[in-house]
C-alpha cells in the first residue's frame, strides 16, 4: 500500500504480486500490466523518474518488480509523495484478473540538512551603541533555493552579567521567520542598550546570550548560542590621594592611615562611580600596600605601620605614591600620585657614649696610646642611625704636654680634637702620641676627657667620659765613678771622688 524511501537511496523497487489461495499457479498464461506514476508533492523528473512502464508476467508468475529512480538533490524539502497506479494495458484485459488495490503511495524523505547561523560569531557593542538587530542566515547547501519550505527559528535571549531591563531591553523570546528559498532573516524586535545616567559610571564588560532553536528537523542552528558583549565607554574615573602630607611620631603613632578617593565622576552625579571592585598599590619607600576599592565605593584607605625601634634616628621623610596594578582598568586614572610622610624619632630613645676603659697603661717605648670611645647600648646592633662627633681633650698630670724647665713634653696634647662617628658606627679610636725619651722617670699620668659638641643630639648621654693614662718608663741610667783610679798626696787633706750618671741621648738622664 505504501513505500517509504530516503532521497539518497537513489532507487526504489516496486513489486506487483499475483496471489490466489487455491492454487500454486494462479494465472496459467502470460499477461502485461502498466505502472503509471502520478505526481503529488513530488514531481516526475525533479524528485523521481518513472515513465509509464509495462510489467510483463510469465505463465504461473507470482511476482514482478521494477525500479523507480529517486533524484537526490541538495534542496531542503519537506517529506514528498507521489502515487503509482496499476493499470490494464487495454480494454481487452480479462476481467478475471482483479487489480486490487491498484494504487500505492511512495513517500520520499529528504535527508539534506540546512545549517543556519547567526550573522556574527560574536556581537560586541558599546554601551552607547543604541540598539542591535539580530539576524540569521542559511549557510548550506550552496544552491539558489536552499530550503523549499518556509520555516521559523526561535530566538531566546538570556541574562548573564548583563541584565534585561538595566543593561539592555528587549523581548526575551522572538521568532525569526524564513520564507521559502530565503537565505537570511532578522528578529522582529531590536535589542536596545541602556546607558547609565550622564555616562559616568565605569562598568565591567558585561554580556548576555542569544540562542537559536529550530522547529524543523532538517534545519540545524550551528552554533546555536552566541554571546553579546557590552563594552562600557563611559568617562574615566579619577583617583587621587586624600592628603599629601603626614607627620607622625615614632612610639606615639603605631600606624598612619593613608586614603585615596575617586573624585571624578563626582558623587552627586553618580552614586556608584565604579561598579566593580579593583585594587591600586600604595608604595611607601618601595614597599607596596594594596588599596582595595569595593563596588560603588568612593574611598579606600590602608594603614601603614610605623616601626618603633630603639634606634636613635633623625627625623625622616618618606615618599608615598599611588601606582597602577597590571590588572587596573584603563578607564581608571590616577592623579595626585605622591605625598610625603615625615616620621619623628621616638623622643624616649637614647644612647650612652663613654670611654672604652677608665684607665690606660702604656709603655713609653710604644710611642702612642689608643683611646677608644664606644656607644654603649647592647639591645640593638646599630643604636645610632646618623653621623655625629665628640671632642677629645687631654689634661696634664705628672706627664706634661709642654716643656717645664729642662724637661721635654711626655705626650702630644689634644685640645677639642673632633672624633667622628659615621652612620651606625659604635666605636671610634684615636692614637695619642707618647714621647719616648732617654730620661729615667717615674710612671707619669695624664687625663683624657670626652666632651660634647654643640650639635650633639641631646639623646646621646656621656658617661664615664674621663680616663687616666699612665706612661711607664723603661729607661736605665748608668751610674759610675768618674775615674777608675785616684792618686793624691798625703798632705792633700781631701780627695774628691765623683760619681757620674752617663747617658749619650739625654741632657737629663734621670728625671727623679
Coordinates of C-alpha atoms in Angstrom, one line a residue:
X1 CA 0.0 0.0 0.0
X2 CA 2.9 2.4 0.8
X3 CA 6.6 2.7 0.1
X4 CA 8.9 5.0 2.1
X5 CA 12.4 5.8 0.8
X6 CA 15.2 8.2 1.7
X7 CA 16.2 10.6 -1.0
X8 CA 19.8 9.5 -1.0
X9 CA 18.8 5.8 -1.6
X10 CA 18.6 6.7 -5.3
X11 CA 16.4 3.8 -6.2
X12 CA 13.2 2.1 -5.1
X13 CA 12.0 -1.4 -6.1
X14 CA 8.2 -1.5 -6.6
X15 CA 6.8 -5.0 -6.9
X16 CA 3.4 -6.4 -8.0
X17 CA 2.3 -9.7 -6.5
X18 CA -0.1 -12.3 -8.0
X19 CA -1.8 -14.3 -5.4
X20 CA -4.6 -16.8 -5.1
X21 CA -5.2 -19.0 -2.1
X22 CA -6.4 -22.0 -4.1
X23 CA -3.6 -22.9 -6.5
X24 CA 0.1 -22.8 -6.9
X25 CA -0.2 -21.3 -10.4
X26 CA -2.8 -18.5 -10.2
X27 CA -2.6 -17.5 -13.9
X28 CA -1.6 -20.0 -16.5
X29 CA -0.9 -17.6 -19.3
X30 CA 1.4 -14.6 -19.7
X31 CA -0.1 -11.1 -19.4
X32 CA 1.0 -7.5 -19.1
X33 CA 0.2 -4.6 -16.7
X34 CA 1.0 -0.9 -16.9
X35 CA 2.5 1.0 -13.9
X36 CA 1.8 4.7 -14.2
X37 CA 3.3 7.4 -11.9
X38 CA 1.1 10.3 -10.7
X39 CA 2.8 13.3 -9.1
X40 CA 1.8 14.6 -5.7
X41 CA 4.1 16.9 -3.7
X42 CA 6.9 15.0 -5.5
X43 CA 7.2 15.6 -9.2
X44 CA 8.4 13.5 -12.1
X45 CA 11.8 14.5 -13.3
X46 CA 12.5 16.6 -10.3
X47 CA 12.1 14.2 -7.4
X48 CA 11.8 10.8 -9.2
X49 CA 11.9 9.2 -12.6
X50 CA 9.2 6.7 -13.7
X51 CA 7.6 6.8 -17.1
X52 CA 4.7 4.5 -17.8
X53 CA 6.2 1.1 -17.7
X54 CA 4.8 -2.3 -18.8
X55 CA 5.3 -5.0 -16.4
X56 CA 5.3 -8.5 -18.0
X57 CA 4.2 -11.6 -16.1
X58 CA 5.0 -15.0 -17.4
X59 CA 2.9 -18.2 -17.1
X60 CA 2.4 -19.0 -13.4
X61 CA 4.5 -15.9 -12.4
X62 CA 3.7 -14.7 -8.9
X63 CA 5.8 -11.5 -8.6
X64 CA 7.4 -8.9 -10.8
X65 CA 9.3 -5.7 -9.9
X66 CA 10.5 -2.6 -11.5
X67 CA 13.0 0.1 -10.3
X68 CA 12.0 3.7 -9.7
X69 CA 14.8 6.2 -9.8
X70 CA 14.9 8.7 -6.8
X71 CA 16.6 12.0 -7.6
X72 CA 18.9 13.2 -4.8
X73 CA 19.3 16.9 -4.8
X74 CA 20.7 19.5 -2.3
X75 CA 17.4 21.1 -1.6
X76 CA 16.0 21.2 1.9
X77 CA 12.5 19.8 1.3
X78 CA 9.6 18.6 3.3
X79 CA 8.5 15.0 3.0
X80 CA 7.1 14.5 -0.5
X81 CA 4.8 11.8 -2.1
X82 CA 3.7 10.5 -5.4
X83 CA 1.5 7.5 -6.4
X84 CA 2.0 4.6 -8.7
X85 CA -1.2 3.2 -10.3
X86 CA -1.5 -0.4 -11.6
X87 CA -3.5 -0.3 -14.9
X88 CA -4.5 -2.9 -17.5
X89 CA -2.7 -2.5 -20.8
X90 CA -6.0 -2.3 -22.9
X91 CA -9.8 -2.6 -22.6
X92 CA -9.5 -6.2 -23.7
X93 CA -7.8 -7.1 -20.4
X94 CA -9.6 -10.0 -18.8
X95 CA -12.0 -9.2 -16.0
X96 CA -10.8 -12.3 -14.2
X97 CA -7.6 -10.6 -13.1
X98 CA -8.7 -8.1 -10.4
X99 CA -6.3 -5.2 -9.7
X100 CA -6.9 -4.5 -6.0
X101 CA -5.5 -2.4 -4.6
X102 CA -4.2 -0.8 -7.7
X103 CA -2.6 2.4 -6.1
X104 CA 0.4 2.6 -3.9
X105 CA 1.8 5.8 -2.3
X106 CA 5.6 6.5 -2.4
X107 CA 6.9 8.8 0.4
X108 CA 10.4 10.4 -0.2
X109 CA 12.1 11.5 3.0
X110 CA 14.7 14.3 2.5
X111 CA 18.0 13.7 4.2
X112 CA 19.6 17.1 3.5
X113 CA 20.4 19.4 6.4
X114 CA 20.4 23.2 6.3
X115 CA 22.9 24.9 8.7
X116 CA 21.6 28.2 10.0
X117 CA 24.0 30.5 11.9
X118 CA 23.9 34.0 13.4
X119 CA 25.1 36.8 11.2
X120 CA 28.1 37.3 13.6
X121 CA 30.1 34.8 15.5
X122 CA 30.2 37.3 18.4
X123 CA 28.4 40.6 19.0
X124 CA 30.5 43.3 20.6
X125 CA 28.7 46.6 21.1
X126 CA 29.4 49.8 23.1
X127 CA 27.0 50.9 25.8
X128 CA 26.2 53.9 23.7
X129 CA 25.5 51.9 20.6
X130 CA 21.8 52.4 20.9
X131 CA 20.4 49.1 19.5
X132 CA 21.2 45.9 17.8
X133 CA 19.2 43.8 15.2
X134 CA 19.9 40.1 15.4
X135 CA 19.8 38.2 12.0
X136 CA 20.4 34.6 11.0
X137 CA 21.5 33.1 7.6
X138 CA 21.3 29.7 5.9
X139 CA 24.9 28.9 5.1
X140 CA 24.3 25.4 3.4
X141 CA 23.6 24.0 1.0
X142 CA 25.0 26.3 -1.7
X143 CA 22.0 26.3 -4.0
X144 CA 19.7 29.1 -5.1
X145 CA 16.8 27.7 -3.0
X146 CA 18.3 26.0 0.0
X147 CA 15.1 25.5 1.8
X148 CA 12.0 24.9 -0.3
X149 CA 9.6 25.3 2.6
X150 CA 9.0 28.2 4.9
X151 CA 10.3 27.7 8.5
X152 CA 10.9 29.7 11.6
X153 CA 13.6 29.8 14.3
X154 CA 13.0 30.7 18.0
X155 CA 15.4 33.3 19.4
X156 CA 15.9 33.1 23.1
X157 CA 17.7 35.9 25.0
X158 CA 19.2 35.0 28.4
X159 CA 20.8 37.2 31.1
X160 CA 24.3 36.7 32.3
X161 CA 26.3 39.6 33.8
X162 CA 24.2 41.9 31.7
X163 CA 20.6 42.1 32.8
X164 CA 17.5 42.7 30.7
X165 CA 15.9 45.9 31.9
X166 CA 19.0 47.5 33.4
X167 CA 21.7 46.9 30.8
X168 CA 19.6 46.2 27.7
X169 CA 15.9 46.0 26.9
X170 CA 14.2 43.5 24.5
X171 CA 11.7 40.7 24.3
X172 CA 13.2 37.6 25.7
X173 CA 11.6 35.3 23.1
X174 CA 11.3 36.2 19.4
X175 CA 10.5 34.3 16.2
X176 CA 12.7 34.7 13.1
X177 CA 10.6 33.8 10.0
X178 CA 12.3 32.4 6.9
X179 CA 10.2 32.5 3.7
X180 CA 10.6 29.7 1.1
X181 CA 14.0 29.9 -0.6
X182 CA 15.2 32.8 1.7
X183 CA 18.7 32.7 2.9
X184 CA 18.5 35.3 5.7
X185 CA 16.0 36.8 8.1
X186 CA 16.1 39.0 11.2
X187 CA 14.4 39.2 14.5
X188 CA 11.4 41.5 14.5
X189 CA 12.4 43.3 17.7
X190 CA 15.7 45.3 18.2
X191 CA 17.8 45.0 21.3
X192 CA 18.2 48.4 23.0
X193 CA 21.2 49.2 25.2
X194 CA 20.9 51.2 28.4
X195 CA 23.5 53.8 29.0
X196 CA 24.0 54.9 32.6
X197 CA 23.0 58.5 33.6
X198 CA 25.4 61.1 32.4
X199 CA 27.6 58.3 31.0
X200 CA 29.9 58.5 34.1
X201 CA 29.6 55.0 35.6
X202 CA 32.6 52.8 35.0
X203 CA 31.4 49.2 34.5
X204 CA 33.0 45.9 33.7
X205 CA 32.5 44.3 30.4
X206 CA 29.0 42.6 30.5
X207 CA 27.4 40.0 28.3
X208 CA 24.2 38.1 27.7
X209 CA 23.5 35.2 25.3
X210 CA 21.4 34.6 22.2
X211 CA 20.2 31.1 21.4
X212 CA 18.5 29.7 18.2
X213 CA 16.1 26.8 18.3
X214 CA 14.7 25.2 15.2
X215 CA 11.2 23.7 14.8
X216 CA 12.2 22.0 11.5
X217 CA 14.2 18.7 11.9
X218 CA 16.2 19.4 8.7
X219 CA 17.2 22.9 9.9
X220 CA 20.0 23.0 12.4
X221 CA 21.4 26.1 14.1
X222 CA 25.2 26.0 14.4
X223 CA 26.4 27.5 16.6
X224 CA 23.1 27.6 18.5
X225 CA 24.4 30.1 21.0
X226 CA 26.4 33.3 20.7
X227 CA 27.4 36.0 23.2
X228 CA 26.6 39.7 23.1
X229 CA 29.3 41.7 24.8
X230 CA 28.6 45.2 26.1
X231 CA 31.6 47.4 26.5
X232 CA 31.4 50.4 28.7
X233 CA 32.6 53.6 27.0
X234 CA 31.9 56.0 29.9
X235 CA 34.1 58.8 31.1
X236 CA 37.1 57.9 33.1
X237 CA 37.1 57.7 36.9
X238 CA 40.0 59.6 38.6
X239 CA 41.7 58.7 41.8
X240 CA 43.8 60.9 44.0
X241 CA 45.4 61.0 47.4
X242 CA 43.2 62.4 50.1
X243 CA 46.2 64.0 51.8
X244 CA 49.7 64.6 50.5
X245 CA 51.5 65.2 53.8
X246 CA 51.6 63.3 57.1
X247 CA 53.7 63.9 60.2
X248 CA 53.8 61.2 62.9
X249 CA 56.0 60.4 65.9
X250 CA 57.6 57.1 66.3
X251 CA 56.4 55.4 69.6
X252 CA 53.3 57.6 69.7
X253 CA 51.7 56.7 66.4
X254 CA 51.6 53.0 65.7
X255 CA 50.2 53.4 62.2
X256 CA 49.3 56.2 59.7
X257 CA 46.1 55.9 57.7
X258 CA 46.5 57.0 54.1
X259 CA 43.4 57.2 51.9
X260 CA 42.7 57.7 48.2
X261 CA 39.4 58.9 46.8
X262 CA 37.5 58.9 43.5
X263 CA 36.9 62.5 42.7
X264 CA 35.6 62.3 39.1
X265 CA 32.9 61.3 38.5
X266 CA 31.6 63.3 41.5
X267 CA 29.3 61.6 44.0
X268 CA 26.4 64.0 43.2
X269 CA 26.4 62.8 39.6
X270 CA 26.9 59.1 40.2
X271 CA 26.2 57.3 43.5
X272 CA 28.2 54.4 42.1
X273 CA 31.1 55.7 40.0
X274 CA 32.8 52.2 39.5
X275 CA 30.5 49.2 39.7
X276 CA 33.2 46.6 40.2
X277 CA 36.0 46.1 42.7
X278 CA 39.6 46.9 41.9
X279 CA 43.0 47.5 43.5
X280 CA 45.7 50.1 43.3
X281 CA 49.1 50.0 45.1
X282 CA 50.2 52.5 47.7
X283 CA 54.0 52.4 47.6
X284 CA 55.7 53.7 50.7
X285 CA 59.5 53.9 50.4
X286 CA 59.5 51.0 48.0
X287 CA 57.1 48.8 50.0
X288 CA 53.7 48.1 48.4
X289 CA 50.4 48.2 50.3
X290 CA 47.3 47.0 48.3
X291 CA 44.5 49.5 48.4
X292 CA 41.1 47.9 47.6
X293 CA 38.1 49.7 46.3
X294 CA 34.8 47.8 46.6
X295 CA 31.9 48.2 44.1
X296 CA 30.4 51.7 44.2
X297 CA 32.9 52.9 46.8
X298 CA 34.3 56.5 46.7
X299 CA 37.2 56.0 49.1
X300 CA 39.8 53.4 50.2
X301 CA 42.3 53.5 52.9
X302 CA 45.3 51.5 54.1
X303 CA 47.1 51.6 57.5
X304 CA 50.9 51.9 57.1
X305 CA 52.7 50.6 60.3
X306 CA 55.2 53.0 61.9
X307 CA 58.1 50.9 63.2
X308 CA 59.0 51.8 66.8
X309 CA 62.6 50.7 67.2
X310 CA 65.1 51.8 69.8
X311 CA 67.5 53.2 67.3
X312 CA 68.4 56.9 67.5
X313 CA 67.4 58.5 64.2
X314 CA 67.0 61.9 62.8
X315 CA 63.6 63.0 61.5
X316 CA 63.0 61.1 58.3
X317 CA 60.8 61.9 55.3
X318 CA 59.4 59.1 53.1
X319 CA 57.7 59.4 49.8
X320 CA 54.4 57.6 49.2
X321 CA 52.7 57.3 45.9
X322 CA 49.7 55.7 44.2
X323 CA 50.7 53.2 41.5
X324 CA 48.7 51.2 38.9
X325 CA 48.4 47.4 39.1
X326 CA 48.7 45.3 35.9
X327 CA 45.0 44.5 36.1
X328 CA 43.7 48.0 36.7
X329 CA 41.1 49.1 34.2
X330 CA 42.4 51.6 31.6
X331 CA 39.4 53.8 32.3
X332 CA 40.6 54.4 35.9
X333 CA 43.2 57.2 36.0
X334 CA 45.5 58.0 39.0
X335 CA 46.1 61.6 39.7
X336 CA 47.9 63.4 42.6
X337 CA 50.1 60.4 42.9
X338 CA 52.7 61.2 45.6
X339 CA 52.9 62.6 49.1
X340 CA 55.4 62.9 51.9
X341 CA 55.4 61.0 55.3
X342 CA 57.5 62.6 58.0
X343 CA 58.5 60.3 60.9
X344 CA 59.8 62.0 64.1
X345 CA 62.0 59.6 66.1
X346 CA 60.8 58.4 69.5
X347 CA 61.9 61.1 72.0
X348 CA 62.5 58.4 74.6
X349 CA 65.2 56.7 72.5
X350 CA 68.7 57.4 73.9
X351 CA 72.2 56.1 73.7
X352 CA 75.2 56.3 76.1
X353 CA 78.6 57.3 74.9
X354 CA 81.7 56.6 77.1
X355 CA 85.4 55.8 77.0
X356 CA 86.0 52.2 76.5
X357 CA 88.3 52.0 79.6
X358 CA 88.5 54.1 82.7
X359 CA 92.3 53.8 82.7
X360 CA 95.1 53.1 80.1
X361 CA 98.6 52.0 80.8
X362 CA 101.2 52.3 78.1
X363 CA 105.0 51.9 77.9
X364 CA 106.9 54.9 76.8
X365 CA 108.5 52.8 74.0
X366 CA 105.0 52.3 72.5
X367 CA 105.2 55.9 71.3
X368 CA 101.4 56.2 71.4
X369 CA 98.3 55.2 73.3
X370 CA 95.0 54.3 71.6
X371 CA 92.0 55.8 73.3
X372 CA 88.6 54.4 72.2
X373 CA 85.1 55.8 72.6
X374 CA 82.1 53.5 72.3
X375 CA 78.3 53.7 72.0
X376 CA 77.1 51.6 74.9
X377 CA 73.6 50.3 74.0
X378 CA 73.6 46.5 73.8
X379 CA 69.9 46.0 72.9
X380 CA 70.4 46.6 69.2
X381 CA 73.4 46.3 66.8
X382 CA 73.1 49.7 65.3
X383 CA 71.9 52.1 68.0
X384 CA 72.5 55.4 66.2
X385 CA 71.4 55.8 62.6
X386 CA 73.2 59.1 61.9
X387 CA 76.7 60.5 62.0
X388 CA 77.9 62.7 64.8
X389 CA 81.2 63.8 66.5
X390 CA 82.5 64.4 70.0
X391 CA 85.6 66.3 71.3
X392 CA 88.7 64.7 72.8
X393 CA 90.7 66.8 75.3
X394 CA 93.8 66.0 77.5
X395 CA 94.7 67.4 80.9
X396 CA 98.3 67.4 82.1
X397 CA 99.2 65.5 85.2
X398 CA 102.6 64.3 86.2
X399 CA 103.0 63.7 82.5
X400 CA 103.1 67.1 80.7
X401 CA 102.4 68.1 77.2
X402 CA 104.5 71.2 77.2
X403 CA 108.1 71.6 78.4
X404 CA 108.7 72.6 82.0
X405 CA 112.1 73.8 82.8
X406 CA 114.6 71.4 81.3
X407 CA 112.1 68.7 80.7
X408 CA 110.6 67.8 77.4
X409 CA 106.9 67.0 76.8
X410 CA 105.7 63.5 77.6
X411 CA 102.8 63.4 75.1
X412 CA 101.0 65.4 72.5
X413 CA 98.2 67.5 73.9
X414 CA 94.6 67.3 72.5
X415 CA 92.6 70.5 72.6
X416 CA 89.0 69.9 71.4
X417 CA 90.1 67.3 68.9
X418 CA 86.9 66.0 66.9
X419 CA 86.3 62.3 66.9
X420 CA 83.8 61.4 64.1
X421 CA 81.3 58.5 64.2
X422 CA 79.9 57.6 60.8
X423 CA 76.4 56.2 60.4
X424 CA 75.8 53.2 62.6
X425 CA 79.4 53.1 63.9
X426 CA 79.5 52.1 67.5
X427 CA 83.3 52.5 68.2
X428 CA 85.9 55.0 67.2
X429 CA 89.5 55.4 68.4
X430 CA 92.3 57.9 68.4
X431 CA 96.1 57.5 68.8
X432 CA 97.7 60.0 71.2
X433 CA 101.5 60.2 70.5
X434 CA 103.8 59.5 73.5
X435 CA 107.3 60.9 73.6
X436 CA 110.0 58.3 74.0
X437 CA 113.0 60.0 75.7
X438 CA 116.0 58.6 77.4
X439 CA 115.3 60.2 80.7
X440 CA 114.7 57.8 83.6
X441 CA 111.4 58.8 85.1
X442 CA 108.7 57.6 87.5
X443 CA 105.4 56.4 86.0
X444 CA 103.6 59.6 84.8
X445 CA 99.9 60.2 84.2
X446 CA 97.7 62.5 82.2
X447 CA 93.9 62.6 81.8
X448 CA 91.7 62.2 78.6
X449 CA 88.2 63.5 78.5
X450 CA 85.3 63.2 76.1
X451 CA 83.2 66.4 75.7
X452 CA 80.0 67.2 73.8
X453 CA 79.9 69.3 70.7
X454 CA 77.3 72.0 70.3
X455 CA 75.4 69.9 67.7
X456 CA 75.4 66.6 69.6
X457 CA 71.9 65.1 69.8
X458 CA 70.7 65.6 73.4
X459 CA 69.6 61.9 73.5
X460 CA 73.3 60.9 73.4
X461 CA 74.5 61.0 77.0
X462 CA 78.1 61.0 78.1
X463 CA 79.1 58.7 80.9
X464 CA 82.5 57.6 82.1
X465 CA 84.0 60.2 79.9
X466 CA 87.2 60.6 81.9
X467 CA 90.2 58.2 81.7
X468 CA 93.7 58.3 83.2
X469 CA 96.6 57.3 81.0
X470 CA 99.7 56.0 82.8
X471 CA 103.1 56.2 81.0
X472 CA 105.5 53.6 82.2
X473 CA 109.2 54.5 81.8
X474 CA 111.7 51.8 81.0
X475 CA 114.9 53.8 80.6
X476 CA 118.0 52.7 82.6
X477 CA 120.6 55.2 83.7
X478 CA 124.3 54.1 84.2
X479 CA 126.0 55.4 87.4
X480 CA 129.8 55.0 87.8
X481 CA 132.8 56.6 89.3
X482 CA 134.0 59.4 87.3
X483 CA 137.5 57.9 87.4
X484 CA 138.7 54.4 87.8
X485 CA 141.6 55.4 90.0
X486 CA 142.6 58.4 92.0
X487 CA 146.1 59.4 93.1
X488 CA 146.6 62.1 95.8
X489 CA 149.3 63.3 98.0
X490 CA 149.0 62.5 101.6
X491 CA 149.1 66.2 102.5
X492 CA 146.2 67.0 100.2
X493 CA 143.8 67.0 103.0
X494 CA 140.9 65.6 101.0
X495 CA 140.3 63.6 97.9
X496 CA 137.2 64.5 95.7
X497 CA 135.6 61.3 94.5
X498 CA 132.8 61.9 91.9
X499 CA 130.0 59.6 90.8
X500 CA 128.6 60.3 87.3
X501 CA 125.3 59.4 85.6
X502 CA 126.1 58.7 82.0
X503 CA 123.7 59.0 79.0
X504 CA 124.5 59.7 75.5
X505 CA 121.0 60.7 74.4
X506 CA 119.6 62.9 77.2
X507 CA 120.6 66.0 78.7
X508 CA 118.6 65.0 81.8
X509 CA 119.3 61.2 82.2
X510 CA 117.4 60.9 85.5
X511 CA 114.2 62.9 85.9
X512 CA 113.6 61.9 89.5

